[in-house]
Short mmCIF file of C-alpha atoms in Angstrom, two decimals:
data_model
loop_
_atom_site.label_atom_id
_atom_site.label_comp_id
_atom_site.label_asym_id
_atom_site.label_seq_id
_atom_site.Cartn_x
_atom_site.Cartn_y
_atom_site.Cartn_z
CA MET A 1 -0.09 0.04 -0.05
CA SER A 2 2.66 2.41 0.92
CA SER A 3 4.66 1.72 -2.32
CA PHE A 4 1.40 2.37 -4.17
CA LEU A 5 0.95 5.84 -2.16
CA ASP A 6 4.62 6.51 -2.96
CA LYS A 7 4.24 5.91 -6.72
CA ILE A 8 1.01 8.10 -6.87
CA GLY A 9 2.56 10.84 -4.81
CA ALA A 10 5.74 11.00 -7.05
CA GLU A 11 3.54 11.13 -10.19
CA LEU A 12 1.38 13.88 -8.80
CA ARG A 13 4.42 15.79 -7.41
CA ARG A 14 6.27 15.44 -10.93
CA GLY A 15 3.37 16.96 -12.80
CA LEU A 16 3.17 19.62 -10.17
CA VAL A 17 6.88 20.66 -10.16
CA GLN A 18 6.72 21.32 -13.89
CA ILE A 19 4.07 23.99 -13.28
CA ALA A 20 5.74 25.27 -10.23
CA ALA A 21 9.14 25.37 -11.85
CA LEU A 22 7.89 27.31 -14.83
CA SER A 23 6.21 29.62 -12.70
CA LEU A 24 9.30 30.26 -10.44
CA LEU A 25 11.57 30.62 -13.66
CA HIS A 26 9.90 33.89 -14.44
CA GLU A 27 13.13 35.05 -12.63
CA ARG A 28 16.62 33.74 -13.69
CA LEU A 29 17.62 30.79 -11.22
CA TYR A 30 20.03 28.08 -11.19
CA GLY A 31 19.09 24.47 -10.50
CA TYR A 32 20.00 24.09 -6.79
CA GLN A 33 18.39 27.53 -6.02
CA LEU A 34 15.02 26.22 -7.76
CA VAL A 35 15.63 22.84 -5.66
CA LYS A 36 15.75 24.92 -2.34
CA ILE A 37 12.80 27.11 -3.33
CA LEU A 38 10.67 24.13 -4.10
CA ALA A 39 11.60 22.56 -1.02
CA ALA A 40 10.84 25.42 1.17
CA ALA A 41 7.44 25.51 -0.47
CA GLY A 42 6.83 21.95 0.45
CA LEU A 43 7.68 20.42 -2.99
CA GLU A 44 10.72 18.24 -2.17
CA THR A 45 12.31 17.42 -5.49
CA GLU A 46 15.35 15.39 -6.14
CA GLU A 47 17.96 16.58 -8.68
CA GLY A 48 17.38 13.39 -10.71
CA THR A 49 13.93 14.54 -11.36
CA LEU A 50 14.17 18.29 -11.63
CA TYR A 51 17.21 18.66 -13.72
CA PRO A 52 15.94 16.24 -16.69
CA LEU A 53 12.82 18.16 -16.35
CA LEU A 54 14.31 21.37 -16.93
CA ARG A 55 16.26 19.96 -19.90
CA ARG A 56 12.90 18.61 -21.51
CA LEU A 57 11.30 22.11 -21.03
CA GLU A 58 14.22 23.76 -22.70
CA ALA A 59 13.98 21.24 -25.62
CA GLN A 60 10.33 22.14 -25.91
CA GLY A 61 11.28 25.81 -26.13
CA LEU A 62 9.56 26.91 -22.95
CA LEU A 63 12.97 27.68 -21.20
CA LYS A 64 16.32 28.85 -22.13
CA SER A 65 19.49 28.38 -20.15
CA GLU A 66 23.04 29.85 -19.94
CA TRP A 67 26.12 29.20 -18.21
CA ASP A 68 27.54 31.89 -15.87
CA THR A 69 31.10 31.41 -15.16
CA GLY A 70 31.52 34.61 -13.35
CA GLY A 71 31.17 33.38 -9.56
CA THR A 72 32.97 31.01 -7.36
CA ARG A 73 31.88 28.07 -9.51
CA PRO A 74 29.90 27.89 -12.82
CA ARG A 75 26.18 27.86 -12.67
CA LYS A 76 23.58 27.10 -15.11
CA TYR A 77 20.80 29.40 -14.99
CA TYR A 78 17.33 28.95 -16.44
CA VAL A 79 14.59 31.50 -17.40
CA LEU A 80 11.52 31.44 -19.21
CA SER A 81 11.68 31.76 -23.02
CA GLU A 82 9.21 34.06 -25.00
CA GLU A 83 7.22 31.02 -25.66
CA GLY A 84 7.31 29.92 -22.05
CA VAL A 85 6.13 33.47 -21.16
CA LYS A 86 3.17 33.13 -23.32
CA ALA A 87 2.53 29.28 -22.16
CA LEU A 88 2.65 30.14 -18.48
CA PRO A 89 -0.82 31.83 -18.07
CA GLN A 90 -2.57 29.13 -20.05
CA LEU A 91 -0.98 26.38 -17.72
CA GLU A 92 -2.11 28.47 -14.57
CA ASN A 93 -5.63 28.28 -15.92
CA VAL A 94 -5.46 24.54 -16.82
CA TRP A 95 -4.13 24.25 -13.12
CA SER A 96 -6.86 26.37 -11.69
CA GLU A 97 -9.42 24.27 -13.52
CA ILE A 98 -7.99 20.90 -12.43
CA SER A 99 -7.54 22.03 -8.82
CA GLY A 100 -11.11 23.42 -8.65
CA ALA A 101 -12.38 20.31 -9.98
CA VAL A 102 -10.58 17.77 -7.80
CA GLY A 103 -11.28 20.11 -4.82
CA LYS A 104 -14.94 19.68 -5.48
CA ILE A 105 -14.84 15.92 -5.91
CA LEU A 106 -12.64 15.35 -2.93
CA TYR A 107 -14.50 17.72 -0.49
CA GLY A 108 -18.13 17.12 -1.53
CA SER A 109 -19.49 20.01 0.61
CA SER A 110 -19.13 22.30 -2.15
CA LEU A 111 -20.12 19.64 -4.87
CA GLU A 112 -23.30 20.81 -6.60
CA LEU A 113 -24.11 18.03 -9.05
CA THR A 114 -27.41 17.85 -10.14
CA GLU A 115 -29.14 14.80 -11.13
CA ALA A 116 -28.89 15.94 -14.89
CA ASP A 117 -25.26 16.20 -14.62
CA THR A 118 -24.72 12.60 -13.51
CA GLN A 119 -26.83 11.24 -16.20
CA MET B 1 37.37 20.10 1.16
CA THR B 2 40.12 17.59 1.22
CA GLU B 3 41.28 15.75 -1.93
CA PRO B 4 39.69 12.37 -0.79
CA ASP B 5 36.28 14.30 -0.48
CA LEU B 6 36.82 15.49 -3.93
CA GLN B 7 37.67 12.19 -4.98
CA ALA B 8 34.51 10.79 -3.61
CA VAL B 9 32.47 13.34 -5.64
CA ARG B 10 34.30 12.62 -8.77
CA GLN B 11 33.85 8.77 -8.22
CA TRP B 12 29.88 9.55 -7.76
CA LEU B 13 30.03 11.66 -11.11
CA ASP B 14 32.07 9.03 -12.93
CA GLU B 15 29.45 6.39 -11.98
CA ALA B 16 26.51 8.71 -12.99
CA ALA B 17 28.27 9.33 -16.41
CA THR B 18 28.32 5.46 -17.10
CA SER B 19 24.61 5.32 -17.41
CA MET B 20 23.91 8.74 -18.90
CA GLY B 21 24.43 8.05 -22.69
CA GLY B 22 24.23 10.92 -25.16
CA GLN B 23 26.60 13.28 -26.88
CA PRO B 24 29.66 13.95 -24.69
CA ALA B 25 29.16 17.71 -24.61
CA ARG B 26 25.71 17.08 -23.42
CA ARG B 27 27.13 14.70 -20.69
CA ARG B 28 29.65 17.21 -19.57
CA ASP B 29 26.87 19.93 -19.32
CA VAL B 30 24.77 17.60 -16.94
CA LEU B 31 27.81 16.41 -14.95
CA LEU B 32 29.04 20.01 -14.30
CA GLU B 33 25.40 21.01 -13.22
CA LEU B 34 25.50 18.01 -10.93
CA GLU B 35 28.92 18.71 -9.64
CA THR B 36 28.07 22.34 -8.69
CA THR B 37 24.93 21.17 -7.01
CA ILE B 38 26.85 18.65 -4.87
CA LEU B 39 29.30 21.31 -3.84
CA ASP B 40 26.71 23.79 -3.12
CA ARG B 41 24.93 21.32 -0.80
CA VAL B 42 28.26 20.41 0.83
CA ASP B 43 29.01 24.07 1.39
CA ASP B 44 25.46 24.61 3.08
CA ARG B 45 26.11 21.82 5.36
CA THR B 46 29.77 22.84 6.27
CA LYS B 47 28.38 26.46 6.93
CA SER B 48 26.07 25.22 9.44
CA GLY B 49 28.96 23.18 11.28
CA GLN B 50 29.09 19.82 9.89
CA VAL B 51 32.48 18.23 9.24
CA PRO B 52 33.30 18.33 5.38
CA GLU B 53 34.01 14.55 4.98
CA GLU B 54 30.52 13.88 6.80
CA ALA B 55 28.94 16.44 4.67
CA VAL B 56 30.27 14.96 1.48
CA ARG B 57 29.08 11.39 2.58
CA ASP B 58 25.70 12.75 3.64
CA VAL B 59 25.17 14.74 0.30
CA LEU B 60 26.21 11.69 -1.81
CA GLU B 61 23.89 9.56 0.01
CA MET B 62 21.18 12.07 -0.44
CA MET B 63 21.73 12.25 -4.16
CA GLY B 64 21.10 8.71 -4.31
CA ASP B 65 22.39 5.86 -6.70
CA PRO B 66 24.56 7.70 -9.45
CA VAL B 67 23.58 5.11 -11.88
CA GLU B 68 19.98 5.65 -11.37
CA VAL B 69 20.46 9.54 -11.27
CA GLY B 70 22.60 9.29 -14.49
CA SER B 71 19.97 7.22 -16.29
CA SER B 72 17.35 9.65 -15.58
CA PHE B 73 19.03 12.12 -18.04
CA VAL B 74 18.85 9.52 -20.89
CA PRO B 75 16.66 11.00 -23.58
CA THR B 76 13.57 9.02 -24.19
CA ARG B 77 11.73 8.73 -27.45
CA PRO B 78 8.46 6.91 -27.97
CA LEU B 79 8.83 4.09 -30.13
CA ILE B 80 5.18 3.57 -30.13
CA ALA B 81 3.05 6.67 -29.41
CA PRO B 82 1.25 5.89 -25.98
CA HIS B 83 -2.11 5.98 -27.48
CA GLN B 84 -1.20 3.30 -30.12
CA THR B 85 0.23 0.85 -27.73
CA ARG B 86 -3.01 -1.09 -27.02
CA PRO B 87 -4.00 -1.43 -30.88
CA PHE B 88 -0.40 -2.32 -31.65
CA VAL B 89 -0.37 -5.19 -29.19
CA LEU B 90 -3.85 -6.23 -30.45
CA GLN B 91 -2.83 -6.27 -34.12
CA ALA B 92 0.46 -7.77 -33.55
CA SER B 93 -1.13 -10.68 -31.63
CA VAL B 94 -3.64 -11.16 -34.55
CA VAL B 95 -0.73 -11.30 -37.20
CA PHE B 96 1.22 -13.65 -34.81
CA ALA B 97 -1.82 -15.94 -34.52
CA ALA B 98 -2.40 -16.11 -38.26
CA HIS B 99 1.40 -16.55 -38.91
CA PHE B 100 1.71 -19.42 -36.46
CA LEU B 101 -1.44 -21.16 -37.75
CA LEU B 102 0.26 -21.07 -41.21
CA VAL B 103 3.48 -22.53 -39.71
CA ILE B 104 1.41 -25.35 -38.18
CA GLY B 105 -0.23 -25.85 -41.62
CA ALA B 106 3.13 -26.15 -43.20
CA THR B 107 4.22 -28.57 -40.45
CA ILE B 108 1.29 -30.67 -40.91
CA ALA B 109 1.46 -30.59 -44.77
CA ASP B 110 5.26 -31.08 -44.43
CA HIS B 111 6.26 -28.72 -47.13
CA GLU B 112 6.97 -25.06 -47.53
CA LEU B 113 4.28 -22.62 -48.08
CA ALA B 114 5.17 -19.72 -50.34
CA LEU B 115 3.41 -16.43 -49.89
CA GLY B 116 4.92 -13.99 -52.16
CA PRO B 117 8.51 -13.13 -50.90
CA LEU B 118 7.54 -14.81 -47.54
CA ARG B 119 8.23 -18.54 -47.25
CA ILE B 120 6.85 -20.46 -44.29
CA GLY B 121 8.46 -23.74 -43.74
CA PRO B 122 7.49 -26.49 -41.42
CA ILE B 123 8.95 -26.91 -37.95
CA ALA B 124 11.85 -29.13 -38.64
CA ASP B 125 11.32 -31.51 -35.51
CA ALA B 126 7.60 -30.92 -34.58
CA LYS B 127 7.88 -33.58 -31.86
CA SER B 128 10.52 -31.48 -30.06
CA ILE B 129 8.92 -29.06 -27.69
CA LEU B 130 12.06 -26.88 -27.71
CA GLU B 131 11.90 -26.57 -31.67
CA VAL B 132 8.35 -25.53 -31.42
CA MET B 133 9.03 -22.94 -28.85
CA ALA B 134 12.00 -21.54 -30.73
CA ARG B 135 9.79 -21.15 -33.84
CA ALA B 136 7.04 -19.74 -31.92
CA ALA B 137 9.57 -17.16 -30.35
CA LYS B 138 10.87 -16.38 -33.80
CA THR B 139 7.64 -16.03 -35.26
CA LEU B 140 6.41 -13.65 -32.61
CA LEU B 141 9.56 -11.30 -32.87
CA PHE B 142 9.22 -11.29 -36.58
CA ASP B 143 5.53 -10.33 -36.46
CA VAL B 144 6.06 -7.77 -33.70
CA GLY B 145 9.04 -6.30 -36.01
CA ALA B 146 6.66 -6.34 -38.98
CA VAL B 147 3.68 -4.46 -37.33
CA LEU B 148 6.15 -2.02 -35.86
CA CYS B 149 7.31 -1.24 -39.52
CA VAL B 150 3.94 -0.76 -40.59
CA TYR B 151 3.24 1.79 -37.82
CA ALA B 152 6.66 3.54 -38.71
CA LEU B 153 5.75 3.53 -42.36
CA VAL B 154 2.01 4.46 -42.01
CA PRO B 155 1.63 6.22 -38.87
CA ARG B 156 -2.06 7.01 -39.27
CA LEU B 157 -2.92 3.46 -39.10
CA GLY B 158 -2.29 3.26 -35.54
CA ARG B 159 -4.35 6.46 -35.01
CA ILE B 160 -7.72 4.87 -36.34
CA MET B 161 -8.33 3.31 -33.06
CA ARG B 162 -8.30 5.20 -29.73
CA PHE B 163 -7.47 3.53 -26.66
CA PRO B 164 -6.55 4.50 -23.05
CA ARG B 165 -2.91 5.82 -22.69
CA VAL B 166 -0.10 3.40 -21.55
CA SER B 167 3.18 4.79 -21.48
CA LEU B 168 5.78 2.99 -23.58
CA ALA B 169 9.06 4.77 -24.39
CA VAL B 170 12.40 3.58 -25.50
CA ARG B 171 15.35 4.69 -23.57
CA THR B 172 18.39 5.05 -25.84
CA ASN B 173 21.62 4.33 -24.12
CA THR B 174 24.56 3.47 -26.29
CA ARG B 175 26.94 2.59 -23.50
CA ARG B 176 24.46 0.12 -21.95
CA ASN B 177 23.94 -1.47 -25.26
CA ILE B 178 27.65 -1.75 -26.05
CA GLU B 179 28.09 -3.30 -22.51
CA GLY B 180 25.28 -5.73 -23.22
CA ALA B 181 26.89 -6.88 -26.52
CA CYS B 182 30.37 -7.20 -25.09
CA PHE B 183 28.74 -9.16 -22.24
CA LEU B 184 27.15 -11.48 -24.53
CA ALA B 185 30.42 -11.72 -26.59
CA LEU B 186 31.99 -13.00 -23.32
CA VAL B 187 29.40 -15.56 -23.07
CA LEU B 188 29.88 -16.75 -26.52
CA VAL B 189 33.68 -17.13 -25.99
CA VAL B 190 33.04 -19.14 -22.93
CA LEU B 191 30.57 -21.37 -24.88
CA ASN B 192 33.11 -21.72 -27.66
CA PHE B 193 35.42 -23.33 -25.23
CA PHE B 194 33.18 -26.26 -24.97
CA ARG B 195 32.11 -26.37 -28.48
CA ASP B 196 33.95 -27.22 -31.83
CA ASN B 197 32.83 -24.26 -34.02
CA LEU B 198 31.45 -20.94 -33.07
CA LEU B 199 30.72 -20.18 -36.74
CA ALA B 200 27.58 -22.45 -36.30
CA LEU B 201 25.99 -19.93 -34.28
CA TYR B 202 25.74 -17.50 -37.19
CA LEU B 203 26.29 -19.45 -40.18
CA PRO B 204 23.38 -21.98 -41.02
CA ASP B 205 25.48 -24.41 -42.87
CA GLY B 206 28.36 -24.68 -40.30
CA ASP B 207 29.29 -27.89 -38.55
CA GLY B 208 29.08 -27.00 -35.12
CA VAL B 209 26.61 -27.92 -32.48
CA LEU B 210 24.97 -24.40 -31.78
CA GLN B 211 23.15 -24.13 -35.02
CA ILE B 212 20.25 -21.82 -35.17
CA PRO B 213 18.69 -22.68 -38.59
CA PHE B 214 17.32 -19.91 -40.82
CA VAL B 215 16.21 -19.98 -44.37
CA GLY B 216 18.84 -19.53 -46.86
CA PRO B 217 20.81 -16.18 -47.27
CA GLY B 218 19.55 -13.38 -49.41
CA ILE B 219 18.07 -10.00 -49.13
CA VAL B 220 14.65 -11.17 -47.79
CA ASP B 221 16.05 -13.38 -45.14
CA ASN B 222 18.33 -10.54 -43.97
CA LEU B 223 15.32 -8.12 -43.89
CA LEU B 224 13.49 -10.87 -41.87
CA LEU B 225 16.50 -10.93 -39.47
CA LEU B 226 16.50 -7.21 -39.13
CA ASN B 227 12.88 -7.52 -38.34
CA LEU B 228 13.48 -9.95 -35.62
CA TRP B 229 15.72 -7.45 -33.97
CA LEU B 230 13.19 -4.89 -34.20
CA GLY B 231 10.68 -7.27 -32.66
CA ALA B 232 13.10 -8.18 -29.80
CA SER B 233 13.56 -4.45 -28.95
CA VAL B 234 9.89 -3.83 -28.76
CA VAL B 235 9.35 -6.88 -26.57
CA ARG B 236 12.08 -5.46 -24.37
CA GLU B 237 10.57 -2.17 -24.09
CA ILE B 238 7.26 -3.46 -23.17
CA VAL B 239 8.55 -5.50 -20.47
CA TYR B 240 10.44 -2.37 -19.25
CA ALA B 241 7.24 -0.44 -19.27
CA LYS B 242 5.49 -3.07 -17.35
CA VAL B 243 7.73 -4.48 -14.97
CA GLY B 244 10.35 -1.65 -14.45
CA GLU B 245 13.72 -1.07 -15.99
CA THR B 246 16.15 -1.25 -13.17
CA LYS B 247 15.97 -4.92 -11.99
CA HIS B 248 15.43 -6.78 -15.34
CA SER B 249 17.49 -4.49 -17.50
CA LEU B 250 20.70 -6.52 -17.78
CA ALA B 251 18.99 -9.82 -18.67
CA LEU B 252 16.61 -8.09 -21.14
CA ASP B 253 19.50 -6.22 -22.71
CA ILE B 254 21.66 -9.49 -23.04
CA VAL B 255 18.68 -11.17 -24.71
CA SER B 256 17.83 -8.30 -27.08
CA ASN B 257 21.48 -7.65 -27.93
CA ALA B 258 22.09 -11.37 -28.52
CA ILE B 259 19.53 -11.25 -31.07
CA GLY B 260 20.88 -7.88 -32.64
CA LEU B 261 24.31 -9.06 -32.65
CA PHE B 262 23.43 -12.48 -34.13
CA CYS B 263 21.41 -10.75 -36.98
CA LEU B 264 24.35 -8.57 -37.74
CA LEU B 265 26.96 -11.23 -37.73
CA ARG B 266 24.53 -13.12 -39.87
CA ILE B 267 24.32 -10.44 -42.39
CA VAL B 268 27.95 -9.71 -42.45
CA ALA B 269 28.76 -13.52 -42.90
CA THR B 270 26.53 -14.02 -45.92
CA LYS B 271 28.33 -10.93 -47.52
CA ARG B 272 26.26 -10.61 -50.59
CA LEU B 273 22.85 -9.30 -49.69
CA VAL B 274 21.33 -8.86 -52.97
CA ASP B 275 22.73 -11.61 -55.32
CA LEU B 276 20.59 -14.62 -54.30
CA SER B 277 22.14 -17.20 -56.79
CA GLN B 278 25.67 -16.48 -55.54
CA ALA B 279 24.83 -15.92 -51.70
CA GLN B 280 25.40 -19.62 -50.92
CA GLU B 281 28.61 -19.54 -52.79
CA ALA B 282 29.86 -16.56 -51.08
CA LEU B 283 28.86 -18.13 -47.68
CA GLY B 284 30.83 -21.39 -48.28
CA THR B 285 34.05 -19.55 -49.67
CA SER B 286 34.24 -16.69 -47.10
CA ALA B 287 33.37 -18.52 -44.02
CA ASP B 288 36.98 -18.99 -42.81
CA GLY B 289 38.16 -15.65 -43.21
CA ILE B 290 35.16 -14.00 -41.74
CA GLY B 291 35.13 -16.54 -38.99
CA ALA B 292 38.79 -15.82 -38.04
CA VAL B 293 37.90 -12.19 -37.97
CA LEU B 294 34.90 -12.53 -36.05
CA ASN B 295 36.39 -14.77 -33.51
CA THR B 296 39.12 -12.11 -32.86
CA VAL B 297 36.41 -9.51 -32.37
CA PHE B 298 34.75 -11.86 -29.99
CA VAL B 299 37.88 -12.25 -28.00
CA VAL B 300 38.84 -8.56 -27.83
CA LEU B 301 35.14 -7.80 -26.82
CA ALA B 302 35.20 -10.40 -24.29
CA LEU B 303 38.35 -9.05 -22.79
CA LEU B 304 36.98 -5.53 -22.86
CA THR B 305 34.04 -6.82 -20.91
CA ALA B 306 36.04 -8.52 -18.34
CA ALA B 307 38.23 -5.26 -17.89
CA MET B 308 35.15 -3.21 -17.76
CA LEU B 309 33.45 -5.34 -14.99
CA ALA B 310 36.60 -5.48 -13.11
CA ALA B 311 37.10 -1.71 -13.24
CA ARG B 312 33.49 -1.21 -12.16
CA ALA B 313 33.92 -3.42 -9.25
CA VAL B 314 37.19 -1.79 -8.13
CA ARG B 315 35.57 1.71 -8.46
CA ARG B 316 32.36 0.58 -6.47
CA VAL B 317 34.72 -0.79 -3.72
CA TYR B 318 36.87 2.20 -3.70
CA ARG B 319 33.89 4.65 -3.59
CA PHE B 320 32.50 2.92 -0.48
CA ALA B 321 35.67 2.49 1.10
CA LEU B 322 36.04 6.45 0.83
CA LEU B 323 32.54 7.15 2.08
CA TRP B 324 32.67 4.70 5.06
CA MET B 325 36.22 4.53 6.28
#
């Protein structure tokens, strides 16, 4: 049972991290900064999950990245691309719809399904 | 940070690199990012009072198994789109059932059935359960490969039917495939110790014991062999998708690479891929030369494998020694 819960939890988290990371990358951040911000917000994410995800988002054109070698050690910074800036509000709308719908189903007090809806 | 601490970090990164695959530049990019993250994490811990060597040990432990972390960066590409998986399995099953019925028909009639370029011969020894199973496996792999080719060539075919999504993705990892092939070569060399003629494994007319009979040499047969390889890859990916990759990957890689390597060797051995009339002659006259070269290649691959496995074992022991001493 616990492995089932772990699996479901990991899948849910992976989907959420994608939106959360895109939202945070309005501002230029490097990977470890992002890990720390997500962890502080309660979304603990491993590097093995987050970094490949950032690369996928970059390959999809939603992010762009560059190495900054000016500091004590080189850091790879990520930020939303133009396409990412355009896509983010749409993703946020999708998230609002999903979270609203799931909230209604899980916490039935606000569920207002008429008989016609269920047929 | 002391040199042993840095060494431990480098060991971890080396291990991660072994499962990463992809272009060297891309690998370097990922490794550098992981390295800075590890060092940042160590810095955070040492600033809050932890001893550096303990901090390194804890951070590397927290980062997890380097091979798993490395493999998470392997690019995935769908071999069959998720929504096509179910119809793919269904259609491949139907083709296999029809094909195997024809094989049984040919076996009962005891002569070869010719369907255009495809020849369906009887099972050599229908009383032997091993022969029947081997033929069924070969037929299945061929059919899976054939349906996959149709999907690749006619992508729209798979979109006609809509089914629930099932994830099926191929992980491309050149290094792991090479390791699998080398390991297979090692097994073949060991087998060759106890057999007279390794050539029999890939030359159907050889004298050795390990004969795997296929129909004669020629372009159609070679295409069929490539198809078998495709089929084996698909079966492997389906198993990965269903039972998980980490526990069974080595065995599956060996099996699919065995089939892949066998197909390639068989194609190389026949040499003449187009000229059907002279292919048999080419097979007969070139067997010694090709056999000698391939045996050398096998031995080199086997030695490489042994060295690789030994190096990996030493590296692993060294890494744990650094972490726990």
